[in-house]
XYZ file of C-alpha atoms in Angstrom:
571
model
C 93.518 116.843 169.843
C 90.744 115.070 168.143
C 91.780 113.326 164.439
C 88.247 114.827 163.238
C 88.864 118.415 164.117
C 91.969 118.771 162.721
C 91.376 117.019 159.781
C 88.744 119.401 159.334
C 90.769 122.149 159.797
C 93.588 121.016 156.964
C 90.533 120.692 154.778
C 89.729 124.825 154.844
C 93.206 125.589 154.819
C 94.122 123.449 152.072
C 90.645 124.045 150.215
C 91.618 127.074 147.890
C 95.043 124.650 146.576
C 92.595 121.834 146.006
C 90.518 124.522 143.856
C 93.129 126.174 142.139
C 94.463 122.859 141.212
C 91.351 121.305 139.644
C 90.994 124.066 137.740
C 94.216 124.631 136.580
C 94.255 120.963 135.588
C 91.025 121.641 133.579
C 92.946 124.548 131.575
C 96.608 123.537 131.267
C 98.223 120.614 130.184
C 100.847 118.673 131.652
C 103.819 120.946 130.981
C 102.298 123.763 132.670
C 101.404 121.949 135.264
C 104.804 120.950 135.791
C 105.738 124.282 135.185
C 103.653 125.682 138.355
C 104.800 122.995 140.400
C 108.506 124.222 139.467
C 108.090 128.055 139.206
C 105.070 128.523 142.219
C 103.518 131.881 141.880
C 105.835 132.769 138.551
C 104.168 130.145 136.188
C 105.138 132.929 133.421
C 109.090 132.337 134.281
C 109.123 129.297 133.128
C 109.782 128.264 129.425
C 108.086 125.324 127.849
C 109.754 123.473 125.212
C 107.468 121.797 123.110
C 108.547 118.671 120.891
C 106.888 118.958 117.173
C 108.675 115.628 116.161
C 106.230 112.894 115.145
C 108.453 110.133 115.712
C 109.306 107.185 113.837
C 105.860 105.027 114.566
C 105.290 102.344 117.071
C 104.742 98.836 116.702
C 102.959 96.944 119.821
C 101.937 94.032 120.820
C 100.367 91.841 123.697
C 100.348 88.299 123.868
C 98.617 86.231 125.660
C 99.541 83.169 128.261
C 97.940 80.582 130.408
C 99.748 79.402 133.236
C 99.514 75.377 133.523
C 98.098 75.276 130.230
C 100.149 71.727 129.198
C 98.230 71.366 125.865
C 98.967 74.406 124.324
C 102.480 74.583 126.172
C 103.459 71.297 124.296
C 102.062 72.578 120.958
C 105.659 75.044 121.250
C 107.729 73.370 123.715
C 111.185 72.269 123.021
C 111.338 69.976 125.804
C 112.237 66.124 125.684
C 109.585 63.615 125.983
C 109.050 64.574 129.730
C 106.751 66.857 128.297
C 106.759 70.562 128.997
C 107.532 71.882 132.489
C 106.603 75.328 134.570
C 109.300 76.470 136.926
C 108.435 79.201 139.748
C 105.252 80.341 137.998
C 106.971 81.037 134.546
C 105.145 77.926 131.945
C 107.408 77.046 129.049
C 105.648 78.622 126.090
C 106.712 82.168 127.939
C 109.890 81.458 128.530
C 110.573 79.871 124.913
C 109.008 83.189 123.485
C 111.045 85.512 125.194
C 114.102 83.725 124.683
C 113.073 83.649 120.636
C 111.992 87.045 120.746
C 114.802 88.430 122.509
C 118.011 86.738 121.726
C 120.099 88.031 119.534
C 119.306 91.922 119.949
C 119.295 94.586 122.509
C 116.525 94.516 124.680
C 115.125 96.127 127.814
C 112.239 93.485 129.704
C 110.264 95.142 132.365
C 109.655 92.411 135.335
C 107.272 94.358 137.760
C 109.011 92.652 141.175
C 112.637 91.977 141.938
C 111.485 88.192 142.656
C 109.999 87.990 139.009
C 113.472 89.778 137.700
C 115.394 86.788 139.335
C 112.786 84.069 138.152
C 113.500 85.205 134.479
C 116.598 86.508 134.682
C 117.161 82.491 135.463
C 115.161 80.808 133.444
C 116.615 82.729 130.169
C 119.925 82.011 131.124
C 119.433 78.404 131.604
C 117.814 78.803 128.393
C 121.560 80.090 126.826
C 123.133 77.126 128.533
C 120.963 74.763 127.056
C 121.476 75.422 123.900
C 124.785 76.754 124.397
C 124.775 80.042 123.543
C 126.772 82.621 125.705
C 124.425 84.420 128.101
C 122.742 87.296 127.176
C 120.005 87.640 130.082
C 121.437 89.953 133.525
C 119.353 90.867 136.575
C 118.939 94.881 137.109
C 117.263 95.852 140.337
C 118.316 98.009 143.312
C 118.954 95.294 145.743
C 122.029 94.536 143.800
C 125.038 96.002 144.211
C 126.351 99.466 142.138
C 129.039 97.178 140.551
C 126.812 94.949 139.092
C 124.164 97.309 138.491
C 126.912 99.335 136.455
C 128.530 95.798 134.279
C 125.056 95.473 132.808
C 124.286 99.486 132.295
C 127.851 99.189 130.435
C 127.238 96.438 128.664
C 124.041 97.436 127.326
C 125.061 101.502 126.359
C 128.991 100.222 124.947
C 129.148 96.877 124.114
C 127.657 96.116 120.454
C 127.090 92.097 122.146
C 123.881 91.079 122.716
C 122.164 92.024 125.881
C 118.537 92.264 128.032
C 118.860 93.465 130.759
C 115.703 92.474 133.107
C 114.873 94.907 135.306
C 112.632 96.489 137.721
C 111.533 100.227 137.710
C 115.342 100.789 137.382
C 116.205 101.332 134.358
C 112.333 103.074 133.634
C 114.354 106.464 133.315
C 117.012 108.677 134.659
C 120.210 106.629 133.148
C 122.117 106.562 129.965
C 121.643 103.175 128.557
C 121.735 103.929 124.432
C 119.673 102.587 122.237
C 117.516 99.125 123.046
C 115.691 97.199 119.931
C 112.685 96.311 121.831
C 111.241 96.737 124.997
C 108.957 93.839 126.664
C 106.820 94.061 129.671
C 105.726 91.194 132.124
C 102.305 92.033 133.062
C 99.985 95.533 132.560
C 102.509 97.833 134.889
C 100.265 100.693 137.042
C 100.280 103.484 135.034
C 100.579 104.777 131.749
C 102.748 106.968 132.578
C 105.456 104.686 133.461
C 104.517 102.237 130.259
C 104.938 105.661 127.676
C 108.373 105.987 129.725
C 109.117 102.620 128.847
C 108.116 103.175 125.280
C 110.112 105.965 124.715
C 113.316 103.697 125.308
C 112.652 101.959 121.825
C 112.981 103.192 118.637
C 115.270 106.793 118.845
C 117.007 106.046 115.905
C 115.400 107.547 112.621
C 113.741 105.438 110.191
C 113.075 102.507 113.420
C 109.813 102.369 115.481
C 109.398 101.590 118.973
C 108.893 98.287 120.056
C 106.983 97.268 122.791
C 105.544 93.704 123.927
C 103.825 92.618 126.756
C 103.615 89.458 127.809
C 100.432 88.613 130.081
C 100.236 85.328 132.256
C 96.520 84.223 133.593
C 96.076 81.536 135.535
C 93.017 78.566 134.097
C 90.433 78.517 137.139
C 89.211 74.815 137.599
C 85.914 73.939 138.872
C 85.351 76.211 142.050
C 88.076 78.768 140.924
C 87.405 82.006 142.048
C 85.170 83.994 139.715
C 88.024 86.659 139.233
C 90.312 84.443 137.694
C 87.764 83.688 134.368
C 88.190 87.652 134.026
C 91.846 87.304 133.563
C 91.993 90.688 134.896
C 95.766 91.652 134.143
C 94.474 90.999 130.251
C 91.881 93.682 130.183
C 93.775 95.703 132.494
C 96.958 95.814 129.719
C 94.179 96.394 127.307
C 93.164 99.423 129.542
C 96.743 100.557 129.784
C 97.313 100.350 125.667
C 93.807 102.086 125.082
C 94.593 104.895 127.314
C 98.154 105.665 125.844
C 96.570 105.824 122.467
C 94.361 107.869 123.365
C 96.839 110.222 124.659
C 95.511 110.034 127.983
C 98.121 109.824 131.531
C 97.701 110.043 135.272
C 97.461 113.449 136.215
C 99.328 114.676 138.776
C 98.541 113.579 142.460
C 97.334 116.246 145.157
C 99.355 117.933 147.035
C 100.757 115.756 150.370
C 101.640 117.331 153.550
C 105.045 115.048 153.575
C 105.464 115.606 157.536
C 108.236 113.354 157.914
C 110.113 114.765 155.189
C 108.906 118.386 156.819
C 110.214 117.151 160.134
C 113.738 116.153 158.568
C 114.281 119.658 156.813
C 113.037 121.682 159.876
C 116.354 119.582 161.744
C 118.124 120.506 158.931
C 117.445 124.548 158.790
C 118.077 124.424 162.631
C 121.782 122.718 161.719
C 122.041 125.460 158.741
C 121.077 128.470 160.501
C 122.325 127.614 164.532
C 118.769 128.555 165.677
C 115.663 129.370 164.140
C 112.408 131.166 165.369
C 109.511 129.056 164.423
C 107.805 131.515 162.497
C 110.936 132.403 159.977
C 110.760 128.299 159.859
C 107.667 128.292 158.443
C 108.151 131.176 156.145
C 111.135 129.341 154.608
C 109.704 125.989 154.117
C 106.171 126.613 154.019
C 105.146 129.779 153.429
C 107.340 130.532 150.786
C 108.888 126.455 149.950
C 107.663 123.347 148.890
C 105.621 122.446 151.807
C 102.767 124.659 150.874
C 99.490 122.439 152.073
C 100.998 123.023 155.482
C 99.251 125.943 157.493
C 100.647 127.751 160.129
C 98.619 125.910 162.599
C 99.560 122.529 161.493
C 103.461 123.613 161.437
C 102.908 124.416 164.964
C 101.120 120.870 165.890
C 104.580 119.341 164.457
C 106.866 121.333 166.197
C 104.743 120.512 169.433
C 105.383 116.569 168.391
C 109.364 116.595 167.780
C 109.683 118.828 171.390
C 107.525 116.357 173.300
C 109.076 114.361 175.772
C 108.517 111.151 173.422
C 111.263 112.552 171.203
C 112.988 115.629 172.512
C 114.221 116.733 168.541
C 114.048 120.158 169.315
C 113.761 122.358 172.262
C 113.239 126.473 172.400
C 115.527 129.017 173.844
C 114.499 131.579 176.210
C 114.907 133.931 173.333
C 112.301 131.613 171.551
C 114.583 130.271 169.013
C 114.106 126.638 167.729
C 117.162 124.515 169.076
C 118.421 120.891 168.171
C 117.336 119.012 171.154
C 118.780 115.889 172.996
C 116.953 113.098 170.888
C 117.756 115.562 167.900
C 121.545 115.080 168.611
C 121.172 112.084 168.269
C 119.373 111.711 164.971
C 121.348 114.599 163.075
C 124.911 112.827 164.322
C 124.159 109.879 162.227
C 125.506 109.836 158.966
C 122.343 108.083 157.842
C 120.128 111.613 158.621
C 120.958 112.708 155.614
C 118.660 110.695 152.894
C 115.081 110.996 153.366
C 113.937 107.697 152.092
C 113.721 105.131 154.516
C 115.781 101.961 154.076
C 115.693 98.292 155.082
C 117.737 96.852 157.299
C 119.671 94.018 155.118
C 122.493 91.498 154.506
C 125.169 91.803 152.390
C 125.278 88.901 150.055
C 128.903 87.857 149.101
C 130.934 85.785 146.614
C 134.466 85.001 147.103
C 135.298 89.180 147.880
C 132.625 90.366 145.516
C 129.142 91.849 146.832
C 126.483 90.603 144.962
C 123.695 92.490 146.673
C 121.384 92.878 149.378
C 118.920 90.779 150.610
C 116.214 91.572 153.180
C 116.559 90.817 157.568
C 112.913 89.825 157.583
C 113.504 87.033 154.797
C 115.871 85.147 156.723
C 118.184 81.901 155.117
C 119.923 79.293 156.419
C 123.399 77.833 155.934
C 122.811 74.792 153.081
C 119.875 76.779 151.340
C 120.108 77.795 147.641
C 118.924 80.854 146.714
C 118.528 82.816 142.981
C 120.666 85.876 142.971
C 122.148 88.406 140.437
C 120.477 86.047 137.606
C 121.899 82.960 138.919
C 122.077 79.764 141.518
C 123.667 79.891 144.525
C 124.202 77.799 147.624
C 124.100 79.868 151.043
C 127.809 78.809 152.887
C 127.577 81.032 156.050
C 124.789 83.557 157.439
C 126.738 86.418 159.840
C 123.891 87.845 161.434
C 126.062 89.966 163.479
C 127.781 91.486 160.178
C 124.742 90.959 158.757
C 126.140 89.080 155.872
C 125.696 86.004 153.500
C 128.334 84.290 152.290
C 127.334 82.080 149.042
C 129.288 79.911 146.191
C 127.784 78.933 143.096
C 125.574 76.263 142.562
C 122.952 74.095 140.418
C 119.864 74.390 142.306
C 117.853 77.811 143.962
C 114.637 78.978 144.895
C 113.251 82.598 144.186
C 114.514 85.262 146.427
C 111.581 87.232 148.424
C 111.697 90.603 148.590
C 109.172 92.793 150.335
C 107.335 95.687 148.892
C 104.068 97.046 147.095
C 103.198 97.671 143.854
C 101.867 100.770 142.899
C 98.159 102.160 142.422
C 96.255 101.801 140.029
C 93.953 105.342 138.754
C 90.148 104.971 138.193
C 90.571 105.722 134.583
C 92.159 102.976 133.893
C 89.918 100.408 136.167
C 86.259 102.456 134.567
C 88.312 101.306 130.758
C 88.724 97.614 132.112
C 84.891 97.651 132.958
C 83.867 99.289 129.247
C 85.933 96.462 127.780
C 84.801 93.864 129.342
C 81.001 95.290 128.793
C 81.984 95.762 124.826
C 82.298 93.567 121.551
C 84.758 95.360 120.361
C 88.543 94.244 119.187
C 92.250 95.248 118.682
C 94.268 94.449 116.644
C 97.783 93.975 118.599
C 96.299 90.776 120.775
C 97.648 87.416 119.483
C 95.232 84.906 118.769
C 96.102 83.724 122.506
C 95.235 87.563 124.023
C 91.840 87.297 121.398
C 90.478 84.048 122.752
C 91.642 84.728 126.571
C 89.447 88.644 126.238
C 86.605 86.195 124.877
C 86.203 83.956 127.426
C 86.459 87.044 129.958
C 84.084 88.477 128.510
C 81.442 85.350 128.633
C 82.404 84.920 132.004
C 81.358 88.754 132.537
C 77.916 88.014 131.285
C 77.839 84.710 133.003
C 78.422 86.162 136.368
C 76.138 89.055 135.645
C 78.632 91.373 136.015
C 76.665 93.887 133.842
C 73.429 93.975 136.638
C 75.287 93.677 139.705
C 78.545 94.182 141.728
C 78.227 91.977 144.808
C 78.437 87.866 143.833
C 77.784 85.247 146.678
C 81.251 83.234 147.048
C 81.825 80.750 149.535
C 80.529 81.935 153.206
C 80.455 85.419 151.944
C 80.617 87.434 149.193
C 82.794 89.148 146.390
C 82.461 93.066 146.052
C 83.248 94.522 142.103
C 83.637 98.312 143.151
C 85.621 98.937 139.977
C 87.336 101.912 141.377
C 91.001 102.215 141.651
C 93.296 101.205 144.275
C 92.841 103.945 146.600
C 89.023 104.359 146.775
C 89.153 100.358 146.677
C 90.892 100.359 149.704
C 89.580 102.949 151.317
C 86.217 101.039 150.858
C 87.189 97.823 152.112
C 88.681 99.299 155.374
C 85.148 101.441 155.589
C 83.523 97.768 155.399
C 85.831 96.247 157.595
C 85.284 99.288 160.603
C 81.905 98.236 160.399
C 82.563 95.147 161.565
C 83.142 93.174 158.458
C 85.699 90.840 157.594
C 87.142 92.149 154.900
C 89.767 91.831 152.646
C 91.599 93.690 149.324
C 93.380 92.121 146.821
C 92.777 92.576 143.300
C 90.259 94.302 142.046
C 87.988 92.634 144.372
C 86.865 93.081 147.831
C 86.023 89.995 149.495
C 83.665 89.738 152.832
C 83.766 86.932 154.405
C 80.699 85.581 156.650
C 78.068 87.353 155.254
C 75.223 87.560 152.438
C 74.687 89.723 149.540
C 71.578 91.684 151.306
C 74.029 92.175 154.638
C 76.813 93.889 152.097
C 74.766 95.927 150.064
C 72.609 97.669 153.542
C 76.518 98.288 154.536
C 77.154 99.791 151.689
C 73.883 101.659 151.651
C 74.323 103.257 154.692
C 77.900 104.578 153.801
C 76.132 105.996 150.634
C 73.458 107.492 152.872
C 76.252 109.523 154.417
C 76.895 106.770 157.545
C 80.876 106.930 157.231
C 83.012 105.534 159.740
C 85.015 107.320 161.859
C 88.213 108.716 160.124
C 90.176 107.155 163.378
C 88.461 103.549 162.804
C 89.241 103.884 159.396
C 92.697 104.886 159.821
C 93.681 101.769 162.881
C 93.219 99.243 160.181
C 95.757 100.516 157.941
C 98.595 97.904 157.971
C 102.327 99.782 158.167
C 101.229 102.812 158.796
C 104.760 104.200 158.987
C 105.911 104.234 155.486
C 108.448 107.585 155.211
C 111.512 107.626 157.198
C 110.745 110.024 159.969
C 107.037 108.664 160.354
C 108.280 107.168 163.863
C 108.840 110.322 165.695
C 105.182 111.517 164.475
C 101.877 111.111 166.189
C 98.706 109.437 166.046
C 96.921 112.113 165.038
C 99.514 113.197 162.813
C 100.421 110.072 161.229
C 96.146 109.496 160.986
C 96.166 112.850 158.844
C 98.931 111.874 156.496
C 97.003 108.248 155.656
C 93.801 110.140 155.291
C 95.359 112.208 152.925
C 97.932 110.675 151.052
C 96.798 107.079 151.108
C 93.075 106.630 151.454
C 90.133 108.297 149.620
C 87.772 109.238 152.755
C 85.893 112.185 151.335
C 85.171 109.890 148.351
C 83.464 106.973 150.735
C 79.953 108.022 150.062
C 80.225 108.105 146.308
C 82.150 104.706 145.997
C 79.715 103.116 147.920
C 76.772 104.765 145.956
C 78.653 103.358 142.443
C 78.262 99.917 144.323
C 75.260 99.730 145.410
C 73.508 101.646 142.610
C 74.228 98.345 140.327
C 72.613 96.015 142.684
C 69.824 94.493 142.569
């Protein structure tokens, strides 16, 4: 089957949800929309409560770092004559301000990574040792074990001690922690959704405001540092984030997905349920009539086609033409691990004495005499048991960062088009420190220097640097567009770099995609790196798996117009 025609034909079928949804988002708010999404084609059933309460205020600030920036470091640092020091990417004058900040209270610190939850989790306890105060600081992220996961939930929701508990997304929502004094951010997060989630953990008490910090890091670009470091991007982008929650604004909800692999697991599960199922009443009860809408009739039938092929033998039909657990099927629904849909790493288990710390990744291997940072502190690696997959450590003075794998998440082009009016504006707020002031000033030069404000493609090197200013999906979507014209391109950022061409080469590129000269979906689609995210994604096909990148990852319909906002600001 080609990727094209299908595609195509997911587009009509799915066309009249695509319209109903953008106007329904035009007309209802966020609760209704939540309440179709809950109550589909009975809106009416469901009750909306709305909160009248104004609150109790917020109080918010962002402050401003510079990462190797020794002079203004020693102005604050506590250090001995050595002078000031910058461990693992974290400089001094951070790590003294959340440590003065922090101590003392109850406090929630959002990280981003589980690396940068180890890194600071560390250097604040250190920072307790030093000055030899009992600890306060513990690690919360969801490669460490329930046990320790649950001492620091605990501690924080019963224990009137002091405690910050640095986490990841994991304590964002969804578990009874009490009442935190402050809550501090590393970095401008990727939505505003999750940063008025994070909010909302501060100030419940009446009479006491929320309090919310965020602490942003740039790094000082020497002479020949890349041009999108003197933006200090993750500045204006936590501007962005602030303006927009202000405002009142928040991601809307995402389009519908056609969630195959998750489709695939619950049409093995129905067959399990019911002993046998004809593929038609299948589709009525998940599709048809359950959550797996977007999917047409045709489309159900192109996956049941996939999990009977002789590649994976899931299901097979009966004479009677009943839907039947087939031999690769057995073997998938026997496992105790069919049941969650999520897909999981393969890991080590990383234990102390008979306690399990944690997990740690198989494709971030250690060796026996390494030191690692774990759980918040130092550890020295004793024994790796890669056939029990497990790590056997003791306690010790030195450690590197652990490495975890993972992405963050996208950014939405709401909050990218803000980062590009603030960087074109005068104007200023007043929750930046003096440090946040004078770091949005020199971006803001460096805008004008750059001539940011008259074009988006800058010569760099052997090739050049693309400023779409579009968020993450149409970004990437772009740069893979680039790259299946033979480009060699690369994402990172909020900048697409080319390398080994010129400025006219990129923009006729980009000229022809805005003329309507797309690459082919499939072209588009081969370049996608891990292209099996979900769990099932492996029993799926090409085509298949082509459709649910097109549709869930990547922003091909919107090609032509990202291309046109390029080139249309180049001279």
């Amino acid at each position: 089957m080609q990727l094209q025609s299908i595609l195509n034909r997911i587009e009509n079928a799915c066309g009249r949800d695509r319209i109903s949804r953008v106007g329904l988002s035009a007309t209802l708010g966020d609760m209704e929309l939540a309440a179709a999404a809950l109550r589909v084609g009975a809106v009416s059933t469901a009750k909306i409560i709305n909160g009248d309460d104004e609150g109790n205020g917020v109080r918010l600030q962002i402050r401003g770092y510079v990462k190797g920036d020794a002079d203004r470091d020693a102005e604050v640092s506590t250090e001995t004559a050595q002078g000031p020091t910058e461990e693992f990417g974290v400089s001094e004058r951070l790590a003294a301000d959340l440590f003065r900040l922090l101590r003392g209270k109850r406090n929630l610190m959002f990280a981003g990574s589980r690396q940068k939850v180890e890194v600071f989790t560390d250097r604040l306890r250190a920072k307790c040792d030093d000055g030899h105060f009992p600890n306060e600081f513990f690690a919360h992220h969801g490669s460490l074990s329930k046990v320790e996961r649950e001492d620091v939930e605990t501690r924080l929701r019963d224990d009137p001690r002091p405690t910050t508990a640095i986490a990841t997304t994991t304590l964002e929502l969804g578990i009874d922690i009490g009442e935190v004094d402050t809550v501090a951010q590393i970095g401008p997060g990727y939505s505003v959704a999750s940063l008025r989630q994070r909010l909302g953990r501060s100030g419940r008490r009446e009479g006491k405001p929320a309090v919310l910090r965020m602490f942003v890091s740039e790094v000082r670009p020497g002479p020949g540092g890349h041009p999108a470091d003197r933006l200090n991007l993750d500045l204006v982008q936590s501007i962005a984030m602030v303006e927009s929650l202000i405002a009142g604004w928040c991601e809307p909800p995402s389009a519908t997905g056609l969630h195959l692999s998750t489709l695939l697991h619950q049409v093995l599960a129905l067959i399990l349920q019911t002993g046998g199922i004809s593929a038609p009443r299948a589709w009525d009860v998940l599709c048809g009539r359950g959550p797996f809408r977007s999917v047409d009739r045709a489309l159900f039938a192109d996956l049941l086609r996939c999990m009977a092929s002789p590649d994976n033998k899931l299901i097979e039909q009966s004479p009677q033409g009943m839907l039947m657990i087939g031999e690769g099927g057995e073997r998938v629904t026997e496992s105790h691990e069919f049941y969650p849909v999520f897909a999981t790493d393969r890991e080590y288990r990383i234990l102390h004495e008979a306690r399990t710390l944690g997990t740690y990744p198989l494709d971030s291997p250690l060796a026996s005499g390494e030191t690692i940072i774990f759980a918040g502190r130092r550890w020295k690696v004793l024994e790796v048991d890669d056939g029990a997959r497990v790590i056997t450590v003791k306690p010790t003075r030195g450690g590197k960062p652990p490495y975890f794998s993972g992405e963050g998440g996208g950014i939405h082009d709401h909050i990218i088009s803000q980062m590009r009016d603030i960087l074109e504006t005068s104007g200023s707020y007043s929750y930046l420190d003096q440090s946040a002031t004078d770091m949005l000033s020199a971006a803001r030069s460096a805008y004008g220097e750059l001539g940011l404000h008259e074009t988006r493609i800058l010569s760099y090197g052997d090739g050049v640097l693309v400023f779409p200013w579009l968020g993450s999906r149409k970004k990437q979507t772009l740069s893979l567009a680039m790259m299946a014209k033979g480009f060699q391109s690369t994402s990172f950022g909020h900048v697409i770099e080319l390398q080994g061409c010129d400025p006219a080469g990129a923009k006729k590129a980009l000229q022809e995609i805005a003329d309507g000269a797309v690459p082919d979906a499939d072209e588009i689609v081969r370049r996608v790196a891990k292209p099996n995210v979900a769990r099932f994604d492996n029993h799926l096909s090409w085509d298949l798996m082509s459709l649910i990148t097109l549709r869930e990852r990547l922003d091909f319909d919107g090609l032509p117009e990202a291309a046109r906002r390029v080139v249309a600001l180049t001279s």
